[in-house]
mmCIF file of N, CA and C in Angstrom:
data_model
loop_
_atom_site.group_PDB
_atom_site.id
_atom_site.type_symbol
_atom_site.label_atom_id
_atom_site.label_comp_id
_atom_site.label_asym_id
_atom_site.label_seq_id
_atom_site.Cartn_x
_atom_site.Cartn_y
_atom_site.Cartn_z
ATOM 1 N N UNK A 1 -0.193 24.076 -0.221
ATOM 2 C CA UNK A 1 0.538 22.944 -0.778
ATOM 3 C C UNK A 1 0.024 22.630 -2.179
ATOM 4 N N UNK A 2 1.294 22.192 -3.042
ATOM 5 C CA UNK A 2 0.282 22.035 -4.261
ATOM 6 C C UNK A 2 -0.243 20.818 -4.460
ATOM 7 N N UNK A 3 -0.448 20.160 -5.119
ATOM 8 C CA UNK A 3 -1.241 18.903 -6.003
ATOM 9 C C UNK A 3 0.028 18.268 -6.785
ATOM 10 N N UNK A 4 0.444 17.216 -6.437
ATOM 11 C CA UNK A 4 1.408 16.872 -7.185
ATOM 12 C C UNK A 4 1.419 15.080 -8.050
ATOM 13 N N UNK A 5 1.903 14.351 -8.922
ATOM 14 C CA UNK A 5 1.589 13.041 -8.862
ATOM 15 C C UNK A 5 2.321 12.172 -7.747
ATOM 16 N N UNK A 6 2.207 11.508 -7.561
ATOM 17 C CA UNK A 6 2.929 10.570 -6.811
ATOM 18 C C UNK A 6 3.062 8.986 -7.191
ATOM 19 N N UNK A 7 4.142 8.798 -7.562
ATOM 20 C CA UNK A 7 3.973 7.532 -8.915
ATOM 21 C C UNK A 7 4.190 6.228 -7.718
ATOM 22 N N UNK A 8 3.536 5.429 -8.018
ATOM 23 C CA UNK A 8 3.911 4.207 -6.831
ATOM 24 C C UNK A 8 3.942 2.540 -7.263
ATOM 25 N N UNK A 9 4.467 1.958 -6.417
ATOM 26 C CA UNK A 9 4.412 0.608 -7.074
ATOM 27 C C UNK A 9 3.199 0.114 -7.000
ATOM 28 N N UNK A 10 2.539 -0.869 -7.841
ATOM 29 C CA UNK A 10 1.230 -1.169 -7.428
ATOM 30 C C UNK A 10 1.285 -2.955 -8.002
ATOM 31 N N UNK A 11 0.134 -3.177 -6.935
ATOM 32 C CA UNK A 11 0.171 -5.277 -7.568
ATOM 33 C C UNK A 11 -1.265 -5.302 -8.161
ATOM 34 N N UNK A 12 -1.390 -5.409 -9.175
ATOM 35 C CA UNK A 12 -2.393 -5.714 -9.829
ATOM 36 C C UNK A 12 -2.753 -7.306 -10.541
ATOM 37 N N UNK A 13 -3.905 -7.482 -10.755
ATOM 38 C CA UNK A 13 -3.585 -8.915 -11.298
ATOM 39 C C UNK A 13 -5.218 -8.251 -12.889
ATOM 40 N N UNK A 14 -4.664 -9.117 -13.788
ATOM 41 C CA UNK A 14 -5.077 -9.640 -14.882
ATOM 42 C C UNK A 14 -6.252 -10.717 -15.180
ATOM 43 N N UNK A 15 -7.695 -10.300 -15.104
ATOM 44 C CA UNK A 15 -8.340 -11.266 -15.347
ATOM 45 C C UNK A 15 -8.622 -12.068 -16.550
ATOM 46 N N UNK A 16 -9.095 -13.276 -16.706
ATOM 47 C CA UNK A 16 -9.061 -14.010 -18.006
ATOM 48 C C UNK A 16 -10.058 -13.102 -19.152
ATOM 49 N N UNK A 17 -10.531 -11.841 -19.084
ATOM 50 C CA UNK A 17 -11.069 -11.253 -19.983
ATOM 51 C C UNK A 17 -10.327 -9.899 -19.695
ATOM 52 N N UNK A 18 -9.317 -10.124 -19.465
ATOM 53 C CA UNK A 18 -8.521 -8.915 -19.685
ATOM 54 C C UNK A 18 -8.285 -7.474 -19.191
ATOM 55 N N UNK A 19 -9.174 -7.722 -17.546
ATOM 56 C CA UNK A 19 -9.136 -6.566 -16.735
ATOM 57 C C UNK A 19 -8.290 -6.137 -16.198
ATOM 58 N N UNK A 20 -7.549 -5.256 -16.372
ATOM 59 C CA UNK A 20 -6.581 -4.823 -14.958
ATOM 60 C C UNK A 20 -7.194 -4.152 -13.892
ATOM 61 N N UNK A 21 -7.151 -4.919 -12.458
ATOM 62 C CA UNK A 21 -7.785 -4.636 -11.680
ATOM 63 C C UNK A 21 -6.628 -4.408 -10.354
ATOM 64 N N UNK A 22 -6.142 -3.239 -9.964
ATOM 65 C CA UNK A 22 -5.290 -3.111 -8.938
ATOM 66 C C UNK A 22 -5.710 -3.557 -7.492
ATOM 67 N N UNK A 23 -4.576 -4.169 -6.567
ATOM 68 C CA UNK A 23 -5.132 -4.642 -5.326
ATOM 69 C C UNK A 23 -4.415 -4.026 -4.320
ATOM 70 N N UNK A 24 -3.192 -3.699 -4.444
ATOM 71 C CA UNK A 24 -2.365 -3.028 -3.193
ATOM 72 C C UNK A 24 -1.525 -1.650 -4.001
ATOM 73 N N UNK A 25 -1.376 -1.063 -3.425
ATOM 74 C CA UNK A 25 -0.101 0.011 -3.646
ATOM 75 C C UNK A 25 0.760 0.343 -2.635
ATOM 76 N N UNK A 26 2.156 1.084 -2.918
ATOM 77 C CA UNK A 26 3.379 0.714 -2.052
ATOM 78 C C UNK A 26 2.921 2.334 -2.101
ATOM 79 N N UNK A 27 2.767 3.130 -0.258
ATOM 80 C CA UNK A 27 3.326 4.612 -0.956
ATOM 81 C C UNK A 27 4.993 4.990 -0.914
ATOM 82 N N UNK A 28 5.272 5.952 -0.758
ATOM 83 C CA UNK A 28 6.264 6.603 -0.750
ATOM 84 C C UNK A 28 7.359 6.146 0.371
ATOM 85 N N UNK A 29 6.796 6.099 1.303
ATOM 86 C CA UNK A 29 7.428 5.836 2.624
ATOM 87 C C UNK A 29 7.692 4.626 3.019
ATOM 88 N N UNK A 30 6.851 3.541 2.266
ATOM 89 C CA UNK A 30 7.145 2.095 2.171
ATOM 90 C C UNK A 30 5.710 1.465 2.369
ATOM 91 N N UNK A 31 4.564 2.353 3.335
ATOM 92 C CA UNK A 31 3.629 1.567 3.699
ATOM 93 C C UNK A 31 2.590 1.293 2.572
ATOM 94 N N UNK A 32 2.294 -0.093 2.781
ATOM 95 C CA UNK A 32 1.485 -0.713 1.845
ATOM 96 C C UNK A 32 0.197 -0.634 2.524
ATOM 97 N N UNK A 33 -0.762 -0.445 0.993
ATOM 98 C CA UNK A 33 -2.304 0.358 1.157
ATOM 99 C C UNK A 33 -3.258 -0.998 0.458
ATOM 100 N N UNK A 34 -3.844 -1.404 0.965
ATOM 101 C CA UNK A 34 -4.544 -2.823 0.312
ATOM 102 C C UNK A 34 -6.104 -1.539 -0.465
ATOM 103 N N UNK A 35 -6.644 -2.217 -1.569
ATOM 104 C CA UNK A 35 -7.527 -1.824 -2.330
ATOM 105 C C UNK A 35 -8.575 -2.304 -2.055
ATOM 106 N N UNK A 36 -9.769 -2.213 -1.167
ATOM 107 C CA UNK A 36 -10.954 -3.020 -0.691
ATOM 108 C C UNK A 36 -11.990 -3.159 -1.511
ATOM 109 N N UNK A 37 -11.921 -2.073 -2.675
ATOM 110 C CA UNK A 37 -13.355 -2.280 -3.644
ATOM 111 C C UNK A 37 -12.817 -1.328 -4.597
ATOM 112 N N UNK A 38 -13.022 -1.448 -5.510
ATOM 113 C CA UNK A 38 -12.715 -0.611 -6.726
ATOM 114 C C UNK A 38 -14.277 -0.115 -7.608
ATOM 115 N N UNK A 39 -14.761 0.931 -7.364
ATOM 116 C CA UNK A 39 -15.831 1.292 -7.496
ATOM 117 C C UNK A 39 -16.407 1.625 -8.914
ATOM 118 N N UNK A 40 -15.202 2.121 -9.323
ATOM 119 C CA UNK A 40 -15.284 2.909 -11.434
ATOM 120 C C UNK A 40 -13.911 2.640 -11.347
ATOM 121 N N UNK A 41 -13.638 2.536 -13.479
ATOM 122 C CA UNK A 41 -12.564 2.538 -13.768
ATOM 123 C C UNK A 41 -12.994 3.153 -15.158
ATOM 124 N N UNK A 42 -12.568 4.294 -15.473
ATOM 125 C CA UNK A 42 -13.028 5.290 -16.862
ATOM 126 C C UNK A 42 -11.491 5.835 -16.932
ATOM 127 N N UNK A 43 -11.142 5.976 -18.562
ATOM 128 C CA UNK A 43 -10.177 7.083 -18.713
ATOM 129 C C UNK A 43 -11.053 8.500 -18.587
ATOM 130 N N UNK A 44 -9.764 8.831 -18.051
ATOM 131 C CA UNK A 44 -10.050 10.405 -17.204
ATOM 132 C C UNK A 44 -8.353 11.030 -17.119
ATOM 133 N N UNK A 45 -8.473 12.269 -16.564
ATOM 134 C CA UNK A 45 -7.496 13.063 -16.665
ATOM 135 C C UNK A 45 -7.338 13.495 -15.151
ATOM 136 N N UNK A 46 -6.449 13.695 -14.553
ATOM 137 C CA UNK A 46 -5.910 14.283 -12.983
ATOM 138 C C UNK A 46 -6.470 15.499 -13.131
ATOM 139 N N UNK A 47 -7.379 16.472 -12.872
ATOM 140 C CA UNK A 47 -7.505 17.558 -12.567
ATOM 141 C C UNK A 47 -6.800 18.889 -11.451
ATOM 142 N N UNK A 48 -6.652 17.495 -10.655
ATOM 143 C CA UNK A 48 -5.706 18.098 -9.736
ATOM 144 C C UNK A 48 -4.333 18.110 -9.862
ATOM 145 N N UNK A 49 -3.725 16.781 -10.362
ATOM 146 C CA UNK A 49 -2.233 16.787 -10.453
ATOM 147 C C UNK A 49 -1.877 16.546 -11.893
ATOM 148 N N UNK A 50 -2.439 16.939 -13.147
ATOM 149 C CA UNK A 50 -2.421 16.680 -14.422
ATOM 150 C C UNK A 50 -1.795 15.037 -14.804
ATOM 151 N N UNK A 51 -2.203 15.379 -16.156
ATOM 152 C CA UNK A 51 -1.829 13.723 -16.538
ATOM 153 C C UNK A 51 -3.057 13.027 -17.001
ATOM 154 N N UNK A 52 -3.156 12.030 -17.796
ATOM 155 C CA UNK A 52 -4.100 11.110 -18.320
ATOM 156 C C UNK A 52 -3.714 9.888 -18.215
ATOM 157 N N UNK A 53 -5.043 8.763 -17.851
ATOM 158 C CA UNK A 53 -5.097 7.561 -18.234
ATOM 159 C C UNK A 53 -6.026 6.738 -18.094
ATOM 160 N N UNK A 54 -6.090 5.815 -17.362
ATOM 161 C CA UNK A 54 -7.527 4.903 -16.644
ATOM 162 C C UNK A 54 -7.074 5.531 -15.224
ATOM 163 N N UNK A 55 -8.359 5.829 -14.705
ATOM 164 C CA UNK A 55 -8.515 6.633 -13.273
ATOM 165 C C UNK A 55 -9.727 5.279 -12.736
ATOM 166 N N UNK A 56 -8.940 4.425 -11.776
ATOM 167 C CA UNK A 56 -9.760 4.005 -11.127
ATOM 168 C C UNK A 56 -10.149 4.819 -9.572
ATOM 169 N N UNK A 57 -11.187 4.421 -9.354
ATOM 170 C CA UNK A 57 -12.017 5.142 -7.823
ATOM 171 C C UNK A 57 -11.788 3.886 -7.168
ATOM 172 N N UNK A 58 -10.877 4.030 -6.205
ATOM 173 C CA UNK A 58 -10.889 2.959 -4.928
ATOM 174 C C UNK A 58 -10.782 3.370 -3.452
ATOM 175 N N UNK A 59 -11.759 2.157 -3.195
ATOM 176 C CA UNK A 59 -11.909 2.660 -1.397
ATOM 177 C C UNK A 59 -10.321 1.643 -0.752
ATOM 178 N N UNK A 60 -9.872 2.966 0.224
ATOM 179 C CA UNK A 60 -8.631 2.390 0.638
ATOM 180 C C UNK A 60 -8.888 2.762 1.948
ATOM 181 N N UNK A 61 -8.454 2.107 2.955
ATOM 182 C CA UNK A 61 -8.725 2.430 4.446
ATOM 183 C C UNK A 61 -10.140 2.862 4.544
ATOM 184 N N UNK A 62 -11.209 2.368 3.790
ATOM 185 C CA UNK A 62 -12.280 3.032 4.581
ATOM 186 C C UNK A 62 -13.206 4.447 3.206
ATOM 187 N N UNK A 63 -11.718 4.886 2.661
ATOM 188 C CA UNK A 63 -12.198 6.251 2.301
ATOM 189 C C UNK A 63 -11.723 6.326 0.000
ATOM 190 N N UNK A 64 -12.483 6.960 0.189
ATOM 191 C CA UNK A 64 -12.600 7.008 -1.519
ATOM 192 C C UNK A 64 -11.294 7.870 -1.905
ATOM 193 N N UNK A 65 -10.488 7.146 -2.831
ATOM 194 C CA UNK A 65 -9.256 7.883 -3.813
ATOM 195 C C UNK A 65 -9.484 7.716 -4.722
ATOM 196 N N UNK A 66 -8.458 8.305 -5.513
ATOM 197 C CA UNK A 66 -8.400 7.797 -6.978
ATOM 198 C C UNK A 66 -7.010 7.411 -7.187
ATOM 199 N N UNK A 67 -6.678 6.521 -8.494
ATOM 200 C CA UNK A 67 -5.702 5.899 -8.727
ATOM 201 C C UNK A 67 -5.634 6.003 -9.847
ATOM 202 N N UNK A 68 -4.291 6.408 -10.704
ATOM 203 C CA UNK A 68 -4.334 6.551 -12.536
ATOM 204 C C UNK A 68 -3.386 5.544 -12.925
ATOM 205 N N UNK A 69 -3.410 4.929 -13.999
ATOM 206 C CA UNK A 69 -2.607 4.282 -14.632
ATOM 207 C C UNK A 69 -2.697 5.077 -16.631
ATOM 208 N N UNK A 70 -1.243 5.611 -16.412
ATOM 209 C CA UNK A 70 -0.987 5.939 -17.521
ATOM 210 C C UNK A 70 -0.316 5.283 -18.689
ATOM 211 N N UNK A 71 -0.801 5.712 -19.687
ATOM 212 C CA UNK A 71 -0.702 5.195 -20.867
ATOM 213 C C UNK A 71 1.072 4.637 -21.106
ATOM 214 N N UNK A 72 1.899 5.235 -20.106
ATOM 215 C CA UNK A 72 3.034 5.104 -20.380
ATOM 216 C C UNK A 72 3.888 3.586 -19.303
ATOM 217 N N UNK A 73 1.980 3.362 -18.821
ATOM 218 C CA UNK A 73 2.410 2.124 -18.085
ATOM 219 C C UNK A 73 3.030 2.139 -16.471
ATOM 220 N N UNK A 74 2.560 3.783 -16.379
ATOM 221 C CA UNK A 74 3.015 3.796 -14.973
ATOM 222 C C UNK A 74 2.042 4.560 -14.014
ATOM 223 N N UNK A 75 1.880 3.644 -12.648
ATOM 224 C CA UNK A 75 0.514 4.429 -11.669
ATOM 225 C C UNK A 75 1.087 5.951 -10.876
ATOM 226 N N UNK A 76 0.219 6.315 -10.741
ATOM 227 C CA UNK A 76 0.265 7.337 -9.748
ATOM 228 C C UNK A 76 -0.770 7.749 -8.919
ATOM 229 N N UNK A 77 -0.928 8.314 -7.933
ATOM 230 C CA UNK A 77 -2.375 8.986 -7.147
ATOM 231 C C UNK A 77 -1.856 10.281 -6.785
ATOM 232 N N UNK A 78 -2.661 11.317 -6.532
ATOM 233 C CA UNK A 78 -2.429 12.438 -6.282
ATOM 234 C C UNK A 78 -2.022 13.046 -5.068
ATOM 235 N N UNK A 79 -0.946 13.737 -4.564
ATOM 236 C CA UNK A 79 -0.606 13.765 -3.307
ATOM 237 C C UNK A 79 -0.143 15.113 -3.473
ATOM 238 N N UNK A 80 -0.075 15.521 -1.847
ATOM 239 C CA UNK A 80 0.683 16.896 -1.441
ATOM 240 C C UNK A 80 2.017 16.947 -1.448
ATOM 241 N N UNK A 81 2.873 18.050 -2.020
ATOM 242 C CA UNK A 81 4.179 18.163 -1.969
ATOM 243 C C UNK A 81 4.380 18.563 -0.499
ATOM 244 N N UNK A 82 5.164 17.488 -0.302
ATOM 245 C CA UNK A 82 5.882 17.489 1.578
ATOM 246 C C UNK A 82 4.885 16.222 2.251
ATOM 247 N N UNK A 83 4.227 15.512 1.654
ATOM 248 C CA UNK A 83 3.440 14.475 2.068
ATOM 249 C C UNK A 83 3.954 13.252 2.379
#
């Protein structure tokens, strides 16, 4: 299977010094993924599913992902085609 993006809705909120800090994401299928800790947030690049932007590391269910927000203002995380 390959590595593909998977662009999703996400609720983020805005702190008074100007963080964007994401809290939920919608996937594909509808189910919503709450964000329990957000560990790093560095621009970085998808290695796996190409693309650049801010790559945050968040624990979701338990387990470590990553999450990009690109420069073009839109999220994605990396997923399997047929996922």
């Amino acid at each position: 299977m390959e590595i593909v993006k998977v662009y999703v809705d996400v609720t983020a909120e805005f702190s008074k010094e100007g963080v964007l800090t994401p809290k939920s994401f919608i996937w594909k299928d509808g189910s919503v993924y709450e964000i329990q800790r957000v560990k790093d947030m560095r621009r970085a690049a998808s290695m796996k599913a190409g693309g650049v932007g801010i790559r945050y590391t968040c624990v979701v269910d338990g387990r470590e992902s990553y999450l990009f927000y690109e420069d073009n203002n839109l999220w994605f995380v990396e997923g399997k085609t047929g996922a």
